[in-house]
mmCIF file of C-alpha atoms in Angstrom:
data_model
loop_
_atom_site.group_PDB
_atom_site.id
_atom_site.type_symbol
_atom_site.label_atom_id
_atom_site.label_comp_id
_atom_site.label_asym_id
_atom_site.label_seq_id
_atom_site.Cartn_x
_atom_site.Cartn_y
_atom_site.Cartn_z
ATOM 1 C CA MET A 193 -6.088 26.168 30.316
ATOM 2 C CA GLY A 194 -8.318 25.363 27.230
ATOM 3 C CA VAL A 195 -11.996 25.200 27.064
ATOM 4 C CA LEU A 196 -12.771 25.671 30.827
ATOM 5 C CA TYR A 197 -10.786 28.885 30.723
ATOM 6 C CA GLU A 198 -12.755 30.086 27.700
ATOM 7 C CA ILE A 199 -16.181 29.604 29.310
ATOM 8 C CA VAL A 200 -15.007 31.328 32.549
ATOM 9 C CA SER A 201 -13.311 34.280 30.753
ATOM 10 C CA THR A 202 -15.986 34.957 28.432
ATOM 11 C CA PRO A 203 -18.228 37.127 30.853
ATOM 12 C CA PHE A 204 -14.992 39.039 32.024
ATOM 13 C CA ALA A 205 -13.938 39.639 28.253
ATOM 14 C CA TYR A 206 -17.303 41.268 27.601
ATOM 15 C CA ALA A 207 -17.158 43.200 30.915
ATOM 16 C CA GLU A 208 -14.059 44.971 29.967
ATOM 17 C CA ARG A 209 -14.573 48.536 29.371
ATOM 18 C CA PRO A 210 -13.540 50.085 25.916
ATOM 19 C CA CYS A 211 -10.817 52.587 26.272
ATOM 20 C CA LEU A 212 -12.652 54.732 23.596
ATOM 21 C CA SER A 213 -16.037 55.854 23.787
ATOM 22 C CA GLY A 214 -18.514 58.393 22.548
ATOM 23 C CA ASP A 215 -18.615 59.435 18.927
ATOM 24 C CA GLU A 216 -16.148 62.212 18.571
ATOM 25 C CA MET A 217 -14.081 60.024 15.951
ATOM 26 C CA PHE A 218 -17.113 59.852 13.754
ATOM 27 C CA ALA A 219 -18.161 62.205 11.109
ATOM 28 C CA GLY A 220 -21.973 61.489 11.824
ATOM 29 C CA ALA A 221 -24.377 58.731 12.390
ATOM 30 C CA PRO A 222 -23.581 55.080 10.842
ATOM 31 C CA LYS A 223 -25.376 54.357 7.789
ATOM 32 C CA ARG A 224 -26.908 50.912 6.839
ATOM 33 C CA ILE A 225 -26.327 49.342 3.220
ATOM 34 C CA VAL A 226 -28.856 46.606 2.595
ATOM 35 C CA PHE A 227 -27.716 43.968 0.143
ATOM 36 C CA GLY A 228 -30.405 41.042 0.923
ATOM 37 C CA PRO A 229 -33.599 40.413 2.320
ATOM 38 C CA GLY A 230 -32.557 38.669 5.529
ATOM 39 C CA ARG A 231 -32.265 40.500 8.823
ATOM 40 C CA LEU A 232 -28.677 40.364 8.821
ATOM 41 C CA GLN A 233 -27.869 40.948 5.286
ATOM 42 C CA HIS A 234 -26.814 44.498 5.629
ATOM 43 C CA CYS A 235 -23.477 46.354 6.077
ATOM 44 C CA VAL A 236 -22.892 49.121 8.764
ATOM 45 C CA ILE A 237 -20.608 52.127 7.763
ATOM 46 C CA TRP A 238 -19.015 54.525 9.817
ATOM 47 C CA GLU A 239 -17.327 57.599 8.468
ATOM 48 C CA PRO A 240 -14.059 58.916 10.334
ATOM 49 C CA ALA A 241 -14.283 62.422 11.709
ATOM 50 C CA GLU A 242 -11.007 63.038 9.840
ATOM 51 C CA ALA A 243 -10.249 60.745 6.886
ATOM 52 C CA VAL A 244 -6.584 60.083 6.704
ATOM 53 C CA HIS A 245 -6.427 56.765 4.799
ATOM 54 C CA GLU A 246 -7.540 56.048 1.088
ATOM 55 C CA GLU A 247 -8.447 52.268 1.937
ATOM 56 C CA THR A 248 -11.884 51.367 3.350
ATOM 57 C CA VAL A 249 -11.593 48.807 6.134
ATOM 58 C CA PHE A 250 -14.398 45.697 5.796
ATOM 59 C CA TRP A 251 -14.434 43.796 9.064
ATOM 60 C CA PHE A 252 -16.295 40.585 9.669
ATOM 61 C CA HIS A 253 -17.480 39.670 13.179
ATOM 62 C CA GLY A 254 -16.713 36.464 15.116
ATOM 63 C CA GLY A 255 -19.062 34.036 16.572
ATOM 64 C CA ALA A 256 -18.470 30.717 14.938
ATOM 65 C CA PHE A 257 -21.311 31.749 12.425
ATOM 66 C CA LEU A 258 -23.763 31.095 15.019
ATOM 67 C CA VAL A 259 -24.120 34.499 16.490
ATOM 68 C CA GLY A 260 -23.543 38.142 15.853
ATOM 69 C CA THR A 261 -24.666 41.316 14.130
ATOM 70 C CA PRO A 262 -22.983 44.071 12.108
ATOM 71 C CA GLU A 263 -23.785 46.782 14.765
ATOM 72 C CA SER A 264 -21.811 44.655 17.343
ATOM 73 C CA MET A 265 -18.479 45.749 16.023
ATOM 74 C CA ILE A 266 -19.005 49.492 17.242
ATOM 75 C CA ASP A 267 -15.818 49.076 19.397
ATOM 76 C CA ALA A 268 -13.780 48.116 16.253
ATOM 77 C CA ALA A 269 -15.317 51.164 14.276
ATOM 78 C CA ARG A 270 -14.321 53.743 17.205
ATOM 79 C CA VAL A 271 -10.679 52.314 17.022
ATOM 80 C CA TRP A 272 -10.410 52.298 13.240
ATOM 81 C CA CYS A 273 -12.159 55.674 12.762
ATOM 82 C CA HIS A 274 -10.062 56.906 15.439
ATOM 83 C CA GLU A 275 -6.865 56.088 13.204
ATOM 84 C CA GLY A 276 -8.707 57.792 10.215
ATOM 85 C CA TYR A 277 -10.238 54.526 8.280
ATOM 86 C CA ARG A 278 -13.764 54.465 7.080
ATOM 87 C CA PHE A 279 -14.988 51.330 8.615
ATOM 88 C CA VAL A 280 -17.548 48.837 7.325
ATOM 89 C CA SER A 281 -18.893 46.106 9.403
ATOM 90 C CA VAL A 282 -20.226 43.450 7.147
ATOM 91 C CA GLY A 283 -23.274 41.253 8.179
ATOM 92 C CA PHE A 284 -23.886 37.892 7.252
ATOM 93 C CA ARG A 285 -26.590 35.326 7.641
ATOM 94 C CA LEU A 286 -26.107 32.559 10.528
ATOM 95 C CA VAL A 287 -26.112 28.800 10.942
ATOM 96 C CA PRO A 288 -28.169 26.598 11.445
ATOM 97 C CA HIS A 289 -30.991 28.582 9.857
ATOM 98 C CA ASP A 290 -28.638 29.420 6.731
ATOM 99 C CA ARG A 291 -25.907 26.701 6.300
ATOM 100 C CA PHE A 292 -22.326 27.386 5.328
ATOM 101 C CA PRO A 293 -21.208 28.734 2.814
ATOM 102 C CA ALA A 294 -24.176 31.246 2.787
ATOM 103 C CA GLN A 295 -21.872 33.285 4.829
ATOM 104 C CA ALA A 296 -19.302 33.374 2.134
ATOM 105 C CA ASP A 297 -21.850 34.485 -0.200
ATOM 106 C CA ASP A 298 -23.005 37.427 1.922
ATOM 107 C CA ALA A 299 -19.362 38.344 2.414
ATOM 108 C CA TYR A 300 -18.771 38.928 -1.272
ATOM 109 C CA ARG A 301 -22.365 40.684 -1.887
ATOM 110 C CA GLY A 302 -21.877 43.095 1.285
ATOM 111 C CA VAL A 303 -18.504 44.001 0.136
ATOM 112 C CA LEU A 304 -19.668 44.393 -3.542
ATOM 113 C CA ALA A 305 -22.823 46.366 -2.498
ATOM 114 C CA THR A 306 -20.566 48.599 -0.361
ATOM 115 C CA GLN A 307 -18.081 49.235 -2.909
ATOM 116 C CA ALA A 308 -20.897 50.328 -5.276
ATOM 117 C CA TRP A 309 -22.386 52.617 -2.553
ATOM 118 C CA LEU A 310 -18.931 54.326 -2.031
ATOM 119 C CA ARG A 311 -18.459 54.814 -5.782
ATOM 120 C CA ASP A 312 -21.832 56.362 -6.262
ATOM 121 C CA ARG A 313 -20.968 58.749 -3.791
ATOM 122 C CA SER A 314 -17.530 59.628 -5.193
ATOM 123 C CA LEU A 315 -15.875 58.237 -2.118
ATOM 124 C CA PRO A 316 -12.716 55.975 -2.166
ATOM 125 C CA TRP A 317 -13.802 52.526 -3.037
ATOM 126 C CA SER A 318 -11.124 50.664 -5.040
ATOM 127 C CA ARG A 319 -8.602 49.891 -2.312
ATOM 128 C CA ILE A 320 -9.878 47.917 0.569
ATOM 129 C CA ILE A 321 -8.567 46.272 3.816
ATOM 130 C CA VAL A 322 -10.419 43.152 4.928
ATOM 131 C CA GLY A 323 -10.214 41.886 8.355
ATOM 132 C CA GLY A 324 -12.051 39.693 10.903
ATOM 133 C CA SER A 325 -12.247 37.816 14.034
ATOM 134 C CA SER A 326 -12.406 34.202 14.557
ATOM 135 C CA ALA A 327 -14.959 32.621 12.059
ATOM 136 C CA GLY A 328 -15.560 36.218 10.598
ATOM 137 C CA GLY A 329 -11.695 36.181 9.797
ATOM 138 C CA GLN A 330 -12.094 33.385 7.539
ATOM 139 C CA LEU A 331 -14.586 35.168 5.514
ATOM 140 C CA ALA A 332 -12.009 38.120 5.179
ATOM 141 C CA PHE A 333 -9.350 35.354 4.067
ATOM 142 C CA LEU A 334 -11.539 34.207 1.274
ATOM 143 C CA LEU A 335 -11.954 37.694 -0.079
ATOM 144 C CA GLY A 336 -8.109 38.165 0.146
ATOM 145 C CA TYR A 337 -6.964 34.682 -1.158
ATOM 146 C CA SER A 338 -9.589 32.734 -3.256
ATOM 147 C CA ASP A 339 -9.084 33.493 -6.799
ATOM 148 C CA LYS A 340 -11.705 31.235 -7.647
ATOM 149 C CA LEU A 341 -14.474 32.568 -5.485
ATOM 150 C CA ALA A 342 -13.462 36.106 -6.679
ATOM 151 C CA LYS A 343 -14.091 35.139 -10.193
ATOM 152 C CA ARG A 344 -17.590 33.516 -9.301
ATOM 153 C CA TYR A 345 -18.850 36.647 -7.712
ATOM 154 C CA GLY A 346 -17.168 39.251 -10.070
ATOM 155 C CA PHE A 347 -14.857 40.642 -7.377
ATOM 156 C CA ASP A 348 -11.503 42.209 -7.894
ATOM 157 C CA ARG A 349 -9.242 40.569 -5.668
ATOM 158 C CA SER A 350 -6.440 43.075 -6.698
ATOM 159 C CA SER A 351 -8.272 45.730 -4.813
ATOM 160 C CA VAL A 352 -7.385 44.192 -1.432
ATOM 161 C CA ALA A 353 -4.492 45.982 -0.059
ATOM 162 C CA ALA A 354 -4.219 43.992 2.973
ATOM 163 C CA VAL A 355 -5.605 41.158 5.183
ATOM 164 C CA VAL A 356 -6.007 41.369 8.771
ATOM 165 C CA SER A 357 -6.525 38.558 11.362
ATOM 166 C CA CYS A 358 -7.611 38.603 15.001
ATOM 167 C CA ALA A 359 -7.533 34.832 15.873
ATOM 168 C CA ALA A 360 -9.203 33.831 12.379
ATOM 169 C CA ILE A 361 -9.869 30.422 11.053
ATOM 170 C CA VAL A 362 -7.096 29.571 8.593
ATOM 171 C CA ASP A 363 -7.770 25.927 8.482
ATOM 172 C CA ALA A 364 -10.661 23.660 7.229
ATOM 173 C CA ASP A 365 -9.746 21.414 10.283
ATOM 174 C CA ASP A 366 -10.878 24.139 12.794
ATOM 175 C CA LEU A 367 -14.541 24.011 10.915
ATOM 176 C CA GLU A 368 -14.992 20.196 11.839
ATOM 177 C CA LEU A 369 -15.911 20.437 15.381
ATOM 178 C CA GLN A 370 -14.475 17.325 16.706
ATOM 179 C CA PRO A 371 -17.014 16.656 19.497
ATOM 180 C CA ILE A 372 -19.800 16.509 17.257
ATOM 181 C CA HIS A 373 -20.886 13.438 15.143
ATOM 182 C CA PRO A 374 -19.915 14.545 11.586
ATOM 183 C CA LEU A 375 -23.268 13.615 9.999
ATOM 184 C CA SER A 376 -25.102 15.825 12.495
ATOM 185 C CA LEU A 377 -22.396 18.501 12.008
ATOM 186 C CA TRP A 378 -22.827 18.580 8.394
ATOM 187 C CA LYS A 379 -26.645 18.439 8.240
ATOM 188 C CA SER A 380 -26.956 21.227 10.764
ATOM 189 C CA PHE A 381 -24.189 23.721 9.536
ATOM 190 C CA VAL A 382 -23.078 23.073 5.979
ATOM 191 C CA ASP A 383 -24.861 22.950 2.462
ATOM 192 C CA LEU A 384 -22.076 21.584 0.194
ATOM 193 C CA PRO A 385 -22.101 18.408 -1.867
ATOM 194 C CA CYS A 386 -19.657 15.759 0.113
ATOM 195 C CA ARG A 387 -19.196 12.128 -1.193
ATOM 196 C CA ASP A 388 -19.616 10.635 2.657
ATOM 197 C CA THR A 389 -20.686 12.846 5.492
ATOM 198 C CA LYS A 390 -19.875 10.160 7.860
ATOM 199 C CA ASP A 391 -16.269 10.319 6.890
ATOM 200 C CA ARG A 392 -14.209 13.249 8.462
ATOM 201 C CA ALA A 393 -11.565 13.063 5.578
ATOM 202 C CA ALA A 394 -14.413 13.567 3.223
ATOM 203 C CA ILE A 395 -15.602 16.563 5.029
ATOM 204 C CA HIS A 396 -12.000 17.911 5.097
ATOM 205 C CA GLU A 397 -11.955 17.385 1.371
ATOM 206 C CA THR A 398 -15.183 19.149 0.742
ATOM 207 C CA LEU A 399 -14.143 22.237 2.616
ATOM 208 C CA LEU A 400 -10.735 22.743 1.162
ATOM 209 C CA PRO A 401 -11.999 25.356 -1.299
ATOM 210 C CA TYR A 402 -12.865 27.575 1.830
ATOM 211 C CA SER A 403 -9.579 26.539 3.707
ATOM 212 C CA PRO A 404 -7.373 29.764 3.663
ATOM 213 C CA ILE A 405 -4.293 27.827 4.127
ATOM 214 C CA ALA A 406 -5.095 25.323 1.251
ATOM 215 C CA LEU A 407 -6.032 28.428 -0.899
ATOM 216 C CA VAL A 408 -2.643 30.058 -0.248
ATOM 217 C CA GLU A 409 -0.606 26.951 -0.762
ATOM 218 C CA GLY A 410 -2.304 26.250 -4.045
ATOM 219 C CA GLU A 411 -1.955 29.789 -5.387
ATOM 220 C CA ASP A 412 1.632 29.560 -6.665
ATOM 221 C CA GLY A 413 2.802 32.437 -8.831
ATOM 222 C CA ILE A 414 -0.384 34.546 -7.979
ATOM 223 C CA ALA A 415 -0.059 37.777 -6.242
ATOM 224 C CA LEU A 416 -1.321 37.661 -2.673
ATOM 225 C CA PRO A 417 -2.166 40.448 -0.587
ATOM 226 C CA PRO A 418 0.037 41.229 2.556
ATOM 227 C CA PHE A 419 -1.003 39.773 6.006
ATOM 228 C CA PHE A 420 -0.966 40.841 9.532
ATOM 229 C CA ALA A 421 -2.250 38.673 12.410
ATOM 230 C CA ILE A 422 -2.645 39.171 16.070
ATOM 231 C CA GLN A 423 -3.223 36.279 18.206
ATOM 232 C CA GLY A 424 -2.236 34.713 21.829
ATOM 233 C CA SER A 425 0.190 31.855 21.789
ATOM 234 C CA SER A 426 -1.816 30.066 24.349
ATOM 235 C CA ASP A 427 -5.134 30.190 22.156
ATOM 236 C CA THR A 428 -6.212 26.434 21.388
ATOM 237 C CA LEU A 429 -9.726 27.041 20.349
ATOM 238 C CA ASN A 430 -8.380 28.326 17.244
ATOM 239 C CA PRO A 431 -4.836 26.796 17.168
ATOM 240 C CA TYR A 432 -2.311 29.352 17.261
ATOM 241 C CA VAL A 433 0.188 26.925 15.584
ATOM 242 C CA HIS A 434 -2.398 27.064 12.585
ATOM 243 C CA GLN A 435 -1.985 30.655 12.379
ATOM 244 C CA LYS A 436 1.735 30.596 12.493
ATOM 245 C CA ALA A 437 1.517 27.839 9.590
ATOM 246 C CA PHE A 438 -0.397 30.276 7.580
ATOM 247 C CA VAL A 439 2.142 32.921 7.899
ATOM 248 C CA GLU A 440 4.755 30.704 7.001
ATOM 249 C CA ALA A 441 2.870 29.295 3.787
ATOM 250 C CA LEU A 442 2.484 33.036 2.878
ATOM 251 C CA LYS A 443 5.998 33.779 3.229
ATOM 252 C CA LYS A 444 6.971 30.913 1.109
ATOM 253 C CA GLN A 445 4.744 32.496 -1.756
ATOM 254 C CA GLY A 446 6.982 35.604 -1.361
ATOM 255 C CA THR A 447 4.046 37.732 0.314
ATOM 256 C CA GLU A 448 4.712 39.856 3.500
ATOM 257 C CA ALA A 449 3.191 38.250 6.514
ATOM 258 C CA VAL A 450 3.394 39.363 10.147
ATOM 259 C CA LEU A 451 2.359 37.219 13.190
ATOM 260 C CA GLU A 452 2.154 39.636 16.246
ATOM 261 C CA THR A 453 1.980 37.125 19.169
ATOM 262 C CA ILE A 454 0.872 37.908 22.435
ATOM 263 C CA ASP A 455 2.483 35.459 24.964
ATOM 264 C CA ASP A 456 0.099 36.219 28.085
ATOM 265 C CA PRO A 457 -1.572 32.951 28.871
ATOM 266 C CA ARG A 458 -4.586 34.609 29.693
ATOM 267 C CA TRP A 459 -4.946 35.910 26.174
ATOM 268 C CA GLN A 460 -6.689 32.962 24.667
ATOM 269 C CA HIS A 461 -9.675 33.132 22.027
ATOM 270 C CA MET A 462 -12.457 34.911 23.709
ATOM 271 C CA ILE A 463 -10.371 37.496 25.588
ATOM 272 C CA GLY A 464 -8.461 38.235 22.321
ATOM 273 C CA THR A 465 -11.170 38.253 19.869
ATOM 274 C CA VAL A 466 -13.714 40.210 22.303
ATOM 275 C CA THR A 467 -11.314 42.659 23.883
ATOM 276 C CA LEU A 468 -8.790 43.497 21.099
ATOM 277 C CA HIS A 469 -10.691 46.640 19.916
ATOM 278 C CA ARG A 470 -11.320 47.698 23.439
ATOM 279 C CA LYS A 471 -7.777 48.359 24.173
ATOM 280 C CA ASP A 472 -6.041 51.990 23.564
ATOM 281 C CA PRO A 473 -4.789 52.179 20.159
ATOM 282 C CA ASP A 474 -2.468 54.685 21.190
ATOM 283 C CA THR A 475 -0.879 52.538 23.730
ATOM 284 C CA PHE A 476 -1.445 49.016 22.936
ATOM 285 C CA VAL A 477 1.540 47.446 21.208
ATOM 286 C CA PRO A 478 -0.149 45.043 18.995
ATOM 287 C CA LEU A 479 -2.641 47.680 17.602
ATOM 288 C CA LYS A 480 0.248 50.248 17.280
ATOM 289 C CA ARG A 481 2.239 47.862 15.274
ATOM 290 C CA LEU A 482 -0.811 46.985 13.172
ATOM 291 C CA PHE A 483 -1.470 50.755 12.383
ATOM 292 C CA SER A 484 2.180 51.347 11.617
ATOM 293 C CA TRP A 485 2.446 48.417 9.334
ATOM 294 C CA LEU A 486 -0.637 49.321 7.540
ATOM 295 C CA SER A 487 0.638 52.979 6.983
ATOM 296 C CA ASP A 488 3.640 51.439 5.412
ATOM 297 C CA ILE A 489 1.611 49.305 3.210
ATOM 298 C CA GLU A 490 -0.415 52.309 2.091
ATOM 299 C CA ALA A 491 2.792 54.081 1.377
ATOM 300 C CA GLU A 492 4.243 51.322 -0.755
ATOM 301 C CA GLY A 493 0.997 51.155 -2.681
ATOM 302 C CA ARG A 494 0.931 54.544 -3.343
ATOM 303 C CA GLY A 495 4.256 54.799 -4.700
ATOM 304 C CA ALA A 496 3.985 51.657 -6.857
ATOM 305 C CA ARG A 497 1.010 53.438 -8.716
ATOM 306 C CA GLN A 498 2.909 56.782 -9.300
#
């Protein structure tokens, strides 16, 4: 069905009514943690009414780095807090006003600022789950799998207990936006030195440090956090085959990686990224499997530290 289906299905995705509503799963009003002067340079944290898990979840919204706010993740906050997790939606600047990799810079700064905020209040901060939808998922992957960026920002990558993907970008090729002339793309969206902005091969090479699958393939021998992905097999906007290749790359490194595949042809990119957290976490099988898997990861981590 492809691009036409994505366009037609988008308003229906946003019209779907969330299974969870209200605020009974929250301990109180959300709090805002500012880490920069920009309008979107802040995180929003929701505390669960009953904290069950020691990990804090950091989530990065989708929107192709063009649209979105941290406040937009209220549906996800309800689902994760319902499961007993502390949930943080990380804001980041958007293109074209702030070109990539400003978004990656904000991802690290936002997580570090929130970890400091939690630590100052004697709340659990040292073990986190990072996840995201579509382009936001790419930012989560950088936190989980880029040793170079972790060292640049002073981020402890070993604090990442797990990485979660909802149709996230895993390959630099998915950033190239083939219909757009490469020079126009580069000037409008990317702020990185490139040897030839008219050459897609050069663009690809320049983006490799921000390409999750390239990071994983290049981290031989370095411990990588376990991974869980939920994606439709019919997703062509952010190709399912790339998510599958990413899972296989992690497995080759000896890392636990799960791809929860939704074979419904209607479950393409926008349906998946918009409606995942509008499903009932008690009955929707992919979410049930995700939370069961995370509980096992938490138990294994606790046992290893004892």
